[in-house]
Short mmCIF file of C-alpha atoms and ligand atoms in Angstrom, two decimals:
data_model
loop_
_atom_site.label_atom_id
_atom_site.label_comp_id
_atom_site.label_asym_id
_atom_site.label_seq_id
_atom_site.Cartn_x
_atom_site.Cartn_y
_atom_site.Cartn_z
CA UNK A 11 -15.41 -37.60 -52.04
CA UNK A 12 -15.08 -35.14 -48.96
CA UNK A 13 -11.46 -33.65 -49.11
CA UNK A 14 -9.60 -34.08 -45.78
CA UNK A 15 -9.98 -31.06 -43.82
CA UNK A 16 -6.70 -29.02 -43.91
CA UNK A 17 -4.44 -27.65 -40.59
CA UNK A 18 -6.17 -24.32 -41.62
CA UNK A 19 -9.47 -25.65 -41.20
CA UNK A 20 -8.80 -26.92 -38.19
CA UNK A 21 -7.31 -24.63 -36.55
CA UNK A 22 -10.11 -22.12 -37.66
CA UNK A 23 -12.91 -24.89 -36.31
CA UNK A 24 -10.81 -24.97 -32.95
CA UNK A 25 -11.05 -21.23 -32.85
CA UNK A 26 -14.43 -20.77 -33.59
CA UNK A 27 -15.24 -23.25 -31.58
CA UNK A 28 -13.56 -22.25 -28.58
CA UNK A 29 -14.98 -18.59 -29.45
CA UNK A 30 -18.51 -19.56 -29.77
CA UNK A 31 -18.10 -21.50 -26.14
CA UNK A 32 -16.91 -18.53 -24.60
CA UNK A 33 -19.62 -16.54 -26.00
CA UNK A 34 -22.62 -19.11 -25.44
CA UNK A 35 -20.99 -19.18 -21.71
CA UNK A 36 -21.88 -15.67 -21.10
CA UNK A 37 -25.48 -15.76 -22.69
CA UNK A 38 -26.81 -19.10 -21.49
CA UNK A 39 -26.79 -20.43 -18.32
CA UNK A 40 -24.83 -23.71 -16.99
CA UNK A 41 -26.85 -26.71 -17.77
CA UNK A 42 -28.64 -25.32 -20.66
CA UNK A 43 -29.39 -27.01 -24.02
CA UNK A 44 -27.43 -24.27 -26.35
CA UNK A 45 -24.81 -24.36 -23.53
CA UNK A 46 -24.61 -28.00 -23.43
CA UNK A 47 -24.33 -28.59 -27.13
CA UNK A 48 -21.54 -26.05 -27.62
CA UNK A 49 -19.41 -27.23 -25.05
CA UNK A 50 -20.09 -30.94 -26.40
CA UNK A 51 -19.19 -29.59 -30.03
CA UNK A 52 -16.28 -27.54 -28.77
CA UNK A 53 -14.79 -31.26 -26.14
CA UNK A 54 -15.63 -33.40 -29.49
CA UNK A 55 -13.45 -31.11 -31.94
CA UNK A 56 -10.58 -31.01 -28.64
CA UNK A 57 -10.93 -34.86 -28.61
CA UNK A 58 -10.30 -35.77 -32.58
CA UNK A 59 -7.13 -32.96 -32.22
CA UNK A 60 -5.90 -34.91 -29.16
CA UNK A 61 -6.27 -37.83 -31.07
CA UNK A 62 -4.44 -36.72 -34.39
CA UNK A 63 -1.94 -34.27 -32.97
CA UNK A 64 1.43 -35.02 -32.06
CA UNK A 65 2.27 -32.36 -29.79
CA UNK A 66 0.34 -33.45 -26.57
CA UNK A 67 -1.22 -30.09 -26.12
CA UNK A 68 -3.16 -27.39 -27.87
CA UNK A 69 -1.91 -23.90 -27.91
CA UNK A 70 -4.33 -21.07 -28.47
CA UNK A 71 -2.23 -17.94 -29.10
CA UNK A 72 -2.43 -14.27 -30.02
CA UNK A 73 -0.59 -13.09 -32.44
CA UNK A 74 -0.54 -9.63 -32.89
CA UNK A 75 -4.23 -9.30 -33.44
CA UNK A 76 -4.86 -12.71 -34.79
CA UNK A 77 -4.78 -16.12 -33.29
CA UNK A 78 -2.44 -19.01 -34.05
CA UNK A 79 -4.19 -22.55 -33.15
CA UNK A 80 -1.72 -25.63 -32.12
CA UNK A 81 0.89 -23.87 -33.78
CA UNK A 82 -1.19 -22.62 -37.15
CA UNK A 83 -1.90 -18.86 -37.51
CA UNK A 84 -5.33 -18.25 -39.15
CA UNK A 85 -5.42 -16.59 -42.21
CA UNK A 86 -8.86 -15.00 -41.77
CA UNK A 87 -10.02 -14.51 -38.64
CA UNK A 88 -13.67 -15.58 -38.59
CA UNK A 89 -15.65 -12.21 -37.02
CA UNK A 90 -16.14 -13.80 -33.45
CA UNK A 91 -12.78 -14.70 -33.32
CA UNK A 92 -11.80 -11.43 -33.09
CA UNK A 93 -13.92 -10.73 -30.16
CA UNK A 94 -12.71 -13.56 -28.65
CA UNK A 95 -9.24 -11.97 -29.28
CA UNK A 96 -10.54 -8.62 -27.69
CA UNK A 97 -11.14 -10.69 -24.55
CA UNK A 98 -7.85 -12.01 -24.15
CA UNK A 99 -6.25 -9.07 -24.78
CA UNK A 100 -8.40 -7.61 -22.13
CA UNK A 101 -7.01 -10.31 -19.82
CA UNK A 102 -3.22 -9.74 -20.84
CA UNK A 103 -3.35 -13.52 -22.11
CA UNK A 104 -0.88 -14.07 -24.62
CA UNK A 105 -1.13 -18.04 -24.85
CA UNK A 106 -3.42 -21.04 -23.80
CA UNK A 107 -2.26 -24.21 -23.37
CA UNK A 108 -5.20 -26.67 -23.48
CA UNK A 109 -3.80 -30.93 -22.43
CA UNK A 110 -5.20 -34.03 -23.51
CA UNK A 111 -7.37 -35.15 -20.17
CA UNK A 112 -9.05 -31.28 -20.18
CA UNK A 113 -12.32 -32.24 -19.20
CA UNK A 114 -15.60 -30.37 -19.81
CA UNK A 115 -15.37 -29.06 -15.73
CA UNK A 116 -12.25 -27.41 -16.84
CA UNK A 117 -13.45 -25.64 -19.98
CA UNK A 118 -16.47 -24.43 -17.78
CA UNK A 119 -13.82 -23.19 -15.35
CA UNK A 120 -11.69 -21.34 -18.14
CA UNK A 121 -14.27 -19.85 -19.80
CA UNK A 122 -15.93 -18.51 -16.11
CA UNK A 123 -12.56 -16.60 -16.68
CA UNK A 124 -12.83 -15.54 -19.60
CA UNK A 125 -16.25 -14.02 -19.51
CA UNK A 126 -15.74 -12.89 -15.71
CA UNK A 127 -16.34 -9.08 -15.54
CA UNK A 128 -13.04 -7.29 -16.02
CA UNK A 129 -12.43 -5.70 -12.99
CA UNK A 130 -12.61 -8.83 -11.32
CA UNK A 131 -9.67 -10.55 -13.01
CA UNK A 132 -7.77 -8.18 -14.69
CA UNK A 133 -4.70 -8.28 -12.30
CA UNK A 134 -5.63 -11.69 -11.49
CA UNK A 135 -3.19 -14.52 -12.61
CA UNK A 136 -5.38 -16.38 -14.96
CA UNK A 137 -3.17 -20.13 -13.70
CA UNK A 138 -3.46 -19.03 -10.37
CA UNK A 139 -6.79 -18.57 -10.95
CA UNK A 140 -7.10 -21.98 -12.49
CA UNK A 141 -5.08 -24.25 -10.00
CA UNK A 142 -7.42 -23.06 -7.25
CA UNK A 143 -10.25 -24.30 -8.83
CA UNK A 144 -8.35 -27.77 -9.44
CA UNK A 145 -7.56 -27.42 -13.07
CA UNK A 146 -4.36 -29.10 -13.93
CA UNK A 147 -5.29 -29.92 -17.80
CA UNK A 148 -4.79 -26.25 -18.73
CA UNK A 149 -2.12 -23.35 -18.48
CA UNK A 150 -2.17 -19.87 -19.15
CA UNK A 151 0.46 -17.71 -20.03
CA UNK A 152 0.09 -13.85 -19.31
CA UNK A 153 1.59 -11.25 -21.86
CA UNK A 154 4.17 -9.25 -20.07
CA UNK A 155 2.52 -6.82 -17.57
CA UNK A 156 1.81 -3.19 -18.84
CA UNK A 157 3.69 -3.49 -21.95
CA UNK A 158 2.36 -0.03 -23.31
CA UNK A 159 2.16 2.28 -20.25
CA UNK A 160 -1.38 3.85 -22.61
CA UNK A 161 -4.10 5.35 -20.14
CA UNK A 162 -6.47 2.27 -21.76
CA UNK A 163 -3.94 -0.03 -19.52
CA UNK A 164 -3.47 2.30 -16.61
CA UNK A 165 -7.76 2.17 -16.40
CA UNK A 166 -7.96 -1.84 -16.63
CA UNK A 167 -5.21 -1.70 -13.93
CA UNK A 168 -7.32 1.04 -11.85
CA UNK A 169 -10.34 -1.27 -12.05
CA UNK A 170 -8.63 -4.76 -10.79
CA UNK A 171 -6.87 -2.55 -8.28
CA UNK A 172 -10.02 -2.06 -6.62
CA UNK A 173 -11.27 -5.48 -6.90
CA UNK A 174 -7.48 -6.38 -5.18
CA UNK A 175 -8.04 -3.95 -2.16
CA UNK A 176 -12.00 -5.42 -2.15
CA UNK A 177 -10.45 -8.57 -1.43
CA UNK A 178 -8.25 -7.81 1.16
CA UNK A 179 -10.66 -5.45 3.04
CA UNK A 180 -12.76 -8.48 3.09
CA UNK A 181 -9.55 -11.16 3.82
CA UNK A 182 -8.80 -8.44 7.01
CA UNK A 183 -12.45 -8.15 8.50
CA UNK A 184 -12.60 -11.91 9.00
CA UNK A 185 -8.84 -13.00 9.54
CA UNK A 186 -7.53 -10.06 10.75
CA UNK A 187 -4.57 -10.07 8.55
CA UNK A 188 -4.12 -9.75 4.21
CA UNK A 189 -1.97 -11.29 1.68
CA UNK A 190 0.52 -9.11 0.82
CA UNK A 191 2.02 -10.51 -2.44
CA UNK A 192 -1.22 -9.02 -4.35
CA UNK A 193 -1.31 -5.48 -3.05
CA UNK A 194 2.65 -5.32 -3.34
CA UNK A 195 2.10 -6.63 -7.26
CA UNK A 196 -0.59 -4.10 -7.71
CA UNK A 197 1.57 -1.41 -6.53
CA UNK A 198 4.03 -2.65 -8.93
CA UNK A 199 1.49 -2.47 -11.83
CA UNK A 200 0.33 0.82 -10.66
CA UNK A 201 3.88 2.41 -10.44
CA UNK A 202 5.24 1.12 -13.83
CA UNK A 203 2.24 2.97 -15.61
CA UNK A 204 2.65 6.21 -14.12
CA UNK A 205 6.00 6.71 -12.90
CA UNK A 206 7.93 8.09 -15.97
CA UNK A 207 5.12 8.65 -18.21
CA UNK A 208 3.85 12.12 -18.57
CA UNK A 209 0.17 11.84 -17.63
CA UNK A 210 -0.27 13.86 -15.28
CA UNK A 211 -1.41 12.96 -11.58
CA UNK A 212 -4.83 15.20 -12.30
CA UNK A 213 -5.48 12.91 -15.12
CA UNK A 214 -4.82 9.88 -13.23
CA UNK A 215 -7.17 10.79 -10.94
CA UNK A 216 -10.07 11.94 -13.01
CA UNK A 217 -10.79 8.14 -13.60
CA UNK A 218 -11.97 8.08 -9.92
CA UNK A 219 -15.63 5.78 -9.59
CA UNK A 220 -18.46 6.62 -7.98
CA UNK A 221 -18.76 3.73 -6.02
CA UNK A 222 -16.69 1.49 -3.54
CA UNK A 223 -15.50 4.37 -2.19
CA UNK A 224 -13.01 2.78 -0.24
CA UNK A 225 -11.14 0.36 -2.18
CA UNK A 226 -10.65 2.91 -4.96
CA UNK A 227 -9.78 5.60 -2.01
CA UNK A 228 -7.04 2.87 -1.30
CA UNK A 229 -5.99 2.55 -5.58
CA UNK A 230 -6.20 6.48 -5.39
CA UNK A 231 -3.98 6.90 -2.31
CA UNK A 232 -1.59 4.27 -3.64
CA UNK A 233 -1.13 5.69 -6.42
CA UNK A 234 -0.33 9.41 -6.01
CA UNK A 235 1.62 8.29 -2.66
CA UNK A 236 3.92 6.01 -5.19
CA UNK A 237 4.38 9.11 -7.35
CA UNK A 238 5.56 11.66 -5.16
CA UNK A 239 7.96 8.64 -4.24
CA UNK A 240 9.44 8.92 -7.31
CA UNK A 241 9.49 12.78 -7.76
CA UNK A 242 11.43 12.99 -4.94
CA UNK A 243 13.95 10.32 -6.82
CA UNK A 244 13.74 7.32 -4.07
CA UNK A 245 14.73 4.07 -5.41
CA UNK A 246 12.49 1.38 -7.39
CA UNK A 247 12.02 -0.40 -4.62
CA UNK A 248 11.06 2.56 -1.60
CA UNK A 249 8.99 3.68 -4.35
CA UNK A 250 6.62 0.08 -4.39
CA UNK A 251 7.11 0.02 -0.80
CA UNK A 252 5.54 3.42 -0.19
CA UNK A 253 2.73 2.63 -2.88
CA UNK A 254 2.16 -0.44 -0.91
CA UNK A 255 1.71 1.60 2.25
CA UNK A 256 -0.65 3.93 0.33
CA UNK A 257 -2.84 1.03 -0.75
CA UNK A 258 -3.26 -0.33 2.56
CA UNK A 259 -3.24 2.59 4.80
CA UNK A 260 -7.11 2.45 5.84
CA UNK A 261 -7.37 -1.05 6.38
CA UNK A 262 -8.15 -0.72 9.59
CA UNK A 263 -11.48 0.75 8.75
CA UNK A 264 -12.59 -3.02 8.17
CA UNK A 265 -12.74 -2.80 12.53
CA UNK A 266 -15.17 -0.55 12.11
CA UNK A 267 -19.34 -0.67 11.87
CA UNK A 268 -20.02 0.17 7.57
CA UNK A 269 -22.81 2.39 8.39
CA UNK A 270 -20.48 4.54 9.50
CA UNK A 271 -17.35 3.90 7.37
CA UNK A 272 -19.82 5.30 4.50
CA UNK A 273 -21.36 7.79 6.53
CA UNK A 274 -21.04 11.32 4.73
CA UNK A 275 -21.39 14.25 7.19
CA UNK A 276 -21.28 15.70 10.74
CA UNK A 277 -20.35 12.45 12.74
CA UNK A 278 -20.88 12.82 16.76
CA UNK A 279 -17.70 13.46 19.13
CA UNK A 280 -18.48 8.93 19.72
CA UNK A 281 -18.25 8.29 16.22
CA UNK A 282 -15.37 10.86 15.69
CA UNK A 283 -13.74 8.67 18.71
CA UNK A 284 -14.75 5.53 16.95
CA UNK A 285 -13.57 6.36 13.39
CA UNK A 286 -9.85 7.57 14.98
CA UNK A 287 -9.07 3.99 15.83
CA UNK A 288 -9.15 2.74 12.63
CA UNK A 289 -4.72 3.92 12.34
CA UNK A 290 -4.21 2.36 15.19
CA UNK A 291 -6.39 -0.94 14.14
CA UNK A 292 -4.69 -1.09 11.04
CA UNK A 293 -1.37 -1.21 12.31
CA UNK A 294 -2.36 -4.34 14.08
CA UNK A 295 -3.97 -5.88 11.27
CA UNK A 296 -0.70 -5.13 9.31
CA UNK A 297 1.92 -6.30 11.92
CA UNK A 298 0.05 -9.34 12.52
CA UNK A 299 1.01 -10.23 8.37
CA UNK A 300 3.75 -12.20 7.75
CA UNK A 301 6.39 -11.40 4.76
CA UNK A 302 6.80 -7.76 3.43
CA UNK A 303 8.17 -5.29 5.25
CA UNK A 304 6.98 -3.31 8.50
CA UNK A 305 6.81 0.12 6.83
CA UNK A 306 2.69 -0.47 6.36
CA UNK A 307 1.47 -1.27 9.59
CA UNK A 308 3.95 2.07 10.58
CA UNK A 309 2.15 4.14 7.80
CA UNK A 310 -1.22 2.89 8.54
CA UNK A 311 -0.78 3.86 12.34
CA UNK A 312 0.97 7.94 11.51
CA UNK A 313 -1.04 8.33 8.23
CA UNK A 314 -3.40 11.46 10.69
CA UNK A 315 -0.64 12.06 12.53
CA UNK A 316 0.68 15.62 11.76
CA UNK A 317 4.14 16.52 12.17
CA UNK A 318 4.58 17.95 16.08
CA UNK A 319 4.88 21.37 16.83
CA UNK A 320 7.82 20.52 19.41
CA UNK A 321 10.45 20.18 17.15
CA UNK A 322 12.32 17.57 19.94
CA UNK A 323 9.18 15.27 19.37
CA UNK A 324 9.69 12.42 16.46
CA UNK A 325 8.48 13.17 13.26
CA UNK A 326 6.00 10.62 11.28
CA UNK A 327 8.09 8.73 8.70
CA UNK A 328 8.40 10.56 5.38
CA UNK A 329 6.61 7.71 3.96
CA UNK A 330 3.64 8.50 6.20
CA UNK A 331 3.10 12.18 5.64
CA UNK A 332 3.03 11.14 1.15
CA UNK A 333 0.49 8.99 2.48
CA UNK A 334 -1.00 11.72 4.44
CA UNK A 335 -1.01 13.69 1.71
CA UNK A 336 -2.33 11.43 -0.89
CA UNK A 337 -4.79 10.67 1.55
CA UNK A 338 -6.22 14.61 2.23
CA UNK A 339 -5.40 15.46 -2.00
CA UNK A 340 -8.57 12.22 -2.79
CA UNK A 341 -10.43 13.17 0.34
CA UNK A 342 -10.98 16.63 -1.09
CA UNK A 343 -12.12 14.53 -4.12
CA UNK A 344 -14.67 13.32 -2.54
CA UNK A 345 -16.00 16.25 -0.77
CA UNK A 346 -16.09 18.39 -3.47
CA UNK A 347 -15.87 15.95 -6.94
CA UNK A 348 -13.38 17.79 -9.61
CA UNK A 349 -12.29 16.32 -12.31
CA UNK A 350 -10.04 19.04 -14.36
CA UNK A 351 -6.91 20.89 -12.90
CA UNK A 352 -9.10 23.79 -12.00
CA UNK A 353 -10.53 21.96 -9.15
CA UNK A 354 -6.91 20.27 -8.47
CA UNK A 355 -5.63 23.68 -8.34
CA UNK A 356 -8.27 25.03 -5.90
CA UNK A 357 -7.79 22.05 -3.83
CA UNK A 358 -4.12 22.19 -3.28
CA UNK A 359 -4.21 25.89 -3.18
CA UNK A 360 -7.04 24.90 -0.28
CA UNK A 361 -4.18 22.71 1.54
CA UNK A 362 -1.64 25.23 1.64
CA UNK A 363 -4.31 27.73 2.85
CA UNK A 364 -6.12 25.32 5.83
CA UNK A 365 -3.96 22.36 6.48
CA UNK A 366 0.29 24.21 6.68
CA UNK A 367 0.53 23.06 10.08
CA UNK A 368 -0.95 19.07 9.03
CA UNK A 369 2.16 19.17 6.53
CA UNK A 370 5.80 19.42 6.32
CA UNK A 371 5.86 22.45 4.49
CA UNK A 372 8.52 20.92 2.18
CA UNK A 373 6.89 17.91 1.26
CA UNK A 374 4.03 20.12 0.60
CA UNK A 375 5.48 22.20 -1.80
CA UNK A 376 7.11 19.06 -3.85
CA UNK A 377 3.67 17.68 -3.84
CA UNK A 378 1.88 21.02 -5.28
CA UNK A 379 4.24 21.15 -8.11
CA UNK A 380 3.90 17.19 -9.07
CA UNK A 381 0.23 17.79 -9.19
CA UNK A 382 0.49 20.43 -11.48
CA UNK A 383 -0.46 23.52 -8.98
CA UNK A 384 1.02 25.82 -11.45
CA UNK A 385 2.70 24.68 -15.14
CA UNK A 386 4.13 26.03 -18.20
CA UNK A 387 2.67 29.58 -18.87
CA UNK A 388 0.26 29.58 -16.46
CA UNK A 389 -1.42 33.41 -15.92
CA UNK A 390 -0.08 33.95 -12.27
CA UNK A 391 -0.91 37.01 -10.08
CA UNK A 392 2.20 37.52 -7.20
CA UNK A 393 1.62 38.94 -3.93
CA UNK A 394 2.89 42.41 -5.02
CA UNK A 395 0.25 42.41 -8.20
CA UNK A 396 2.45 41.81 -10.73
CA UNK A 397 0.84 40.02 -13.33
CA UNK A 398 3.36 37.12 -14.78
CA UNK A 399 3.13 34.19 -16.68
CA UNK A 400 5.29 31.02 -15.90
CA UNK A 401 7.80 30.06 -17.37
CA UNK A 402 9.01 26.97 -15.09
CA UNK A 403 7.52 25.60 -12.43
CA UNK A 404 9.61 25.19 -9.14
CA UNK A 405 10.17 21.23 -8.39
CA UNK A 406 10.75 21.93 -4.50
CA UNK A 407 8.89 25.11 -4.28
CA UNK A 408 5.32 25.25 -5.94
CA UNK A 409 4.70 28.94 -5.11
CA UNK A 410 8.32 30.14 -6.70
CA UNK A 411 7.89 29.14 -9.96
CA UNK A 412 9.99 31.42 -12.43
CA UNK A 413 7.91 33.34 -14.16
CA UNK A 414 7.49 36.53 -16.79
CA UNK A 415 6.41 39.74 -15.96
CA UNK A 416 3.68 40.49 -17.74
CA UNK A 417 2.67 43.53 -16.23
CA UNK A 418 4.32 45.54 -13.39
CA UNK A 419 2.76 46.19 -9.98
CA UNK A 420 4.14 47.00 -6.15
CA UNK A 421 7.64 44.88 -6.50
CA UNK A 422 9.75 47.02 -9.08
CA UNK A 423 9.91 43.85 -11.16
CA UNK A 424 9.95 45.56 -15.10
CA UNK A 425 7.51 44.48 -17.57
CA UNK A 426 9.10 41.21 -19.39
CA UNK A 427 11.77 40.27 -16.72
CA UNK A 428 12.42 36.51 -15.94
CA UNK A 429 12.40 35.95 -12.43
CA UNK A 430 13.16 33.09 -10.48
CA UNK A 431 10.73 33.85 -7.58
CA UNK A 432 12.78 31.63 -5.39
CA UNK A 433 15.13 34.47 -4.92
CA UNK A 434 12.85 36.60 -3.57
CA UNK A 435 11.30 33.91 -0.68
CA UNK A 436 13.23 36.37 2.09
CA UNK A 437 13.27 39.94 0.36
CA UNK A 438 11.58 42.67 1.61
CA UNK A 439 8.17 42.22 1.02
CA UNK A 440 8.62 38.36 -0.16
CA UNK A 441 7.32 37.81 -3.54
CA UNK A 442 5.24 34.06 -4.54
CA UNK A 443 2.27 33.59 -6.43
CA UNK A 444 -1.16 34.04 -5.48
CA UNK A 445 -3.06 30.74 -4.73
CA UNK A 446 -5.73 30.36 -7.21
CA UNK A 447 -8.72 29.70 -4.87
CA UNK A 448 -11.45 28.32 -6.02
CA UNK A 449 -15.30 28.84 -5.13
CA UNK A 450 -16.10 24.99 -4.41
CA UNK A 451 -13.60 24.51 -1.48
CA UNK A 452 -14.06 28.12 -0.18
CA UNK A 453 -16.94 26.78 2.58
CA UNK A 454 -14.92 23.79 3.53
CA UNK A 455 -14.08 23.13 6.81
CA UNK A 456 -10.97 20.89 8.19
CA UNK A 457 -13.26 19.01 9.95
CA UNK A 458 -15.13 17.73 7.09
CA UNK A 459 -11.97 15.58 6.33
CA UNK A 460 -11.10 14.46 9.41
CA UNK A 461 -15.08 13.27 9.48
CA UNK A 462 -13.76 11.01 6.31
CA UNK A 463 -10.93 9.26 8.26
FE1 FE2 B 508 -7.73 7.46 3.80
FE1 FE2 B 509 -7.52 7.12 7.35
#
């Protein structure tokens, strides 16, 4: 006689049928005999629970890295349970709820989920998700968002962030407007990885991709616009606001023809006209969406607008030159690919050298030091040949870091004196560090960025 099959057993035959669904759904196609019997296996088993269970519904949730099944926790976790497990996790799904009524449809529709690629759902809300596809029979509930700030998170966060903007750049070229709620929640993940955590910006931005070069421009731009936010100690909310700016800031570029929103290269004084209305575009795009606040469409229309050199004229909005300066920092990116702080040192030490009059000075400065222009015994040469080795870097003032002597030169400053080299900004010569200017950005012209937009 055939024992009756324990709560163990079936939660483990739930499991590993649910698994091998999943797993069948992204090897076979729709329609397919293997497909078809493990989806009839897998609404079978979810029939005879429905039928015994007392609960109404079927929970399948993580726990820790196992599963718990209606309530039971496995004791073993069979082995493609566990990559079923890795899939959820990928998803930030901490528990599904599964209702008598599910039909196969909505299994098909969950697992399309579940095996969709990662970058396309990953800051997707999986019921969302569902209910537009009509599925009422099952629930999803997400674990909470970003709950370790690791760089493994940050980079499944980076990914969806691009499918997010891809989405929008699409939603603006044919309705002229976007949804704001998903960029302003993407700015939200994006900020509560990286503000407060010590990777630095440079690292942040090594994970750039290769391709869709603008909706990862946008994730880029976003980003480090955000974080200069918060160095400069604005509140929670300017902070999203400005990040939201950043993410949006070239959506006007969906106005434009592609072939020459990808163009690389000397564009023609027409195309140089064509590609400057894309601020201007984008500010219409951006007032024409409801909700949110008006500080996008604002940023979107300064974000090439340097600061004027009438000082009666007004000034673009602090959020606008962060963006402006998020915006040149990835653009250099681009030109000339770097990927260690070498090249982010040679590229800011490139923006103080070609672009001081693009840039409140300032905000410049600020921005230097947050990316890590010059850090915690750095080798530094200053303008009177001293050699000197820092010892803090300046928050407001990249170029006066204090520093060391290492070895005297023209400025009477003693071998193994600590200077603050902000105190010597206005002496007699001035004293500051030497940029440290790097070979790849030495042949670039200003115009090369501007031919970016
Ligand atoms: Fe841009
Ligand atoms: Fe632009």
């Amino acid at each position: 006689m055939a024992l009756a099959p324990t709560q163990q057993d079936t939660a483990r035959d739930l499991a590993q049928r649910l698994a091998g669904a999943n797993h069948s759904r992204r090897l076979y196609a729709k329609g397919s005999p293997v497909w078809q019997n493990t989806l009839d296996a897998l609404m079978n088993d979810l029939g005879n629970y429905f039928k015994a269970a007392s609960s109404g519904e079927l929970t399948v949730a993580l726990l820790g890295d196992g599963l718990a099944v209606g309530g039971i926790p496995l004791s073993k976790v069979p082995q493609n349970v566990i990559r079923f497990i890795a899939q959820l996790k990928l998803r930030d799904i901490e528990i599904i709820s599964i209702r008598p009524g599910c039909t196969p449809t909505d299994i098909e529709t969950l697992l399309s989920f579940l095996s969709a690629e990662t970058a396309e759902v990953a800051a997707v809300n999986a019921n969302t998700w569902l209910k537009e596809r009509g599925v009422e029979s099952i629930s999803i509930k997400h674990l909470k968002l970003m709950k370790t700030a690791g760089m493994g998170s940050f980079r499944e966060v980076y990914r969806a962030g691009s499918a997010v903007m891809r989405k929008q750049f699409d939603k603006a070229a044919q309705a002229g407007v976007v949804d704001l709620a998903p960029v302003m929640d993407l700015a939200k993940s994006l900020m509560s990885m990286v503000v407060g955590s010590d990777a630095p910006v440079a690292t942040l931005l090594a994970m750039r991709e290769r391709d869709d070069y603008s909706y990862i421009h946008s994730v880029n731009v976003g980003t480090i616009a955000g974080c200069q936010a918060a160095a400069l100690g604005l509140s929670e909310h300017e902070i999203q606001e400005i990040s939201t700016a950043g993410l949006l800031h070239d959506i006007g570029k969906t106005v434009l023809p592609p072939a020459l929103v990808t163009k690389r290269g000397p564009l023609t004084p027409q195309e140089i006209q064509m590609m400057a209305i894309h601020a201007a575009e984008g500010a219409k795009i951006l007032f024409a969406t409801q909700g949110g606040s008006r500080l996008p469409a604002i940023v979107a229309f300064e974000h090439h607008r340097p600061p004027p050199a009438d000082k009666t004229q007004p000034y673009p909005l602090i959020a606008s030159q962060l963006v402006a300066l998020a915006d040149t920092l990835d653009g250099l990116r681009t030109l000339r690919p770097f990927d260690n702080r070498d090249g982010m040192r040679g590229a800011i030490s490139w923006m103080f050298t070609k672009c001081r009059g693009r840039f409140n000075p300032y905000l410049l400065g600020r921005f230097a030091t947050m990316c890590g222009l010059f850090q915690k015994d750095d080798m530094v040469r200053l303008t009177t040949g001293e050699l000197a080795q820092v010892v803090e870097p300046h928050a407001e003032s990249a170029l006066h870091p204090t520093v060391e002597i290492i070895e005297q030169g023209d400025g009477g400053l003693d071998e193994g004196l600590i200077v603050d080299l902000t105190e010597f900004v206005r002496s007699n010569p001035p004293v500051g560090v030497v940029l440290p200017m790097s070979a790849a950005f030495e042949n670039l012209e200003l115009q090369e960025l501007d031919w970016l937009g």
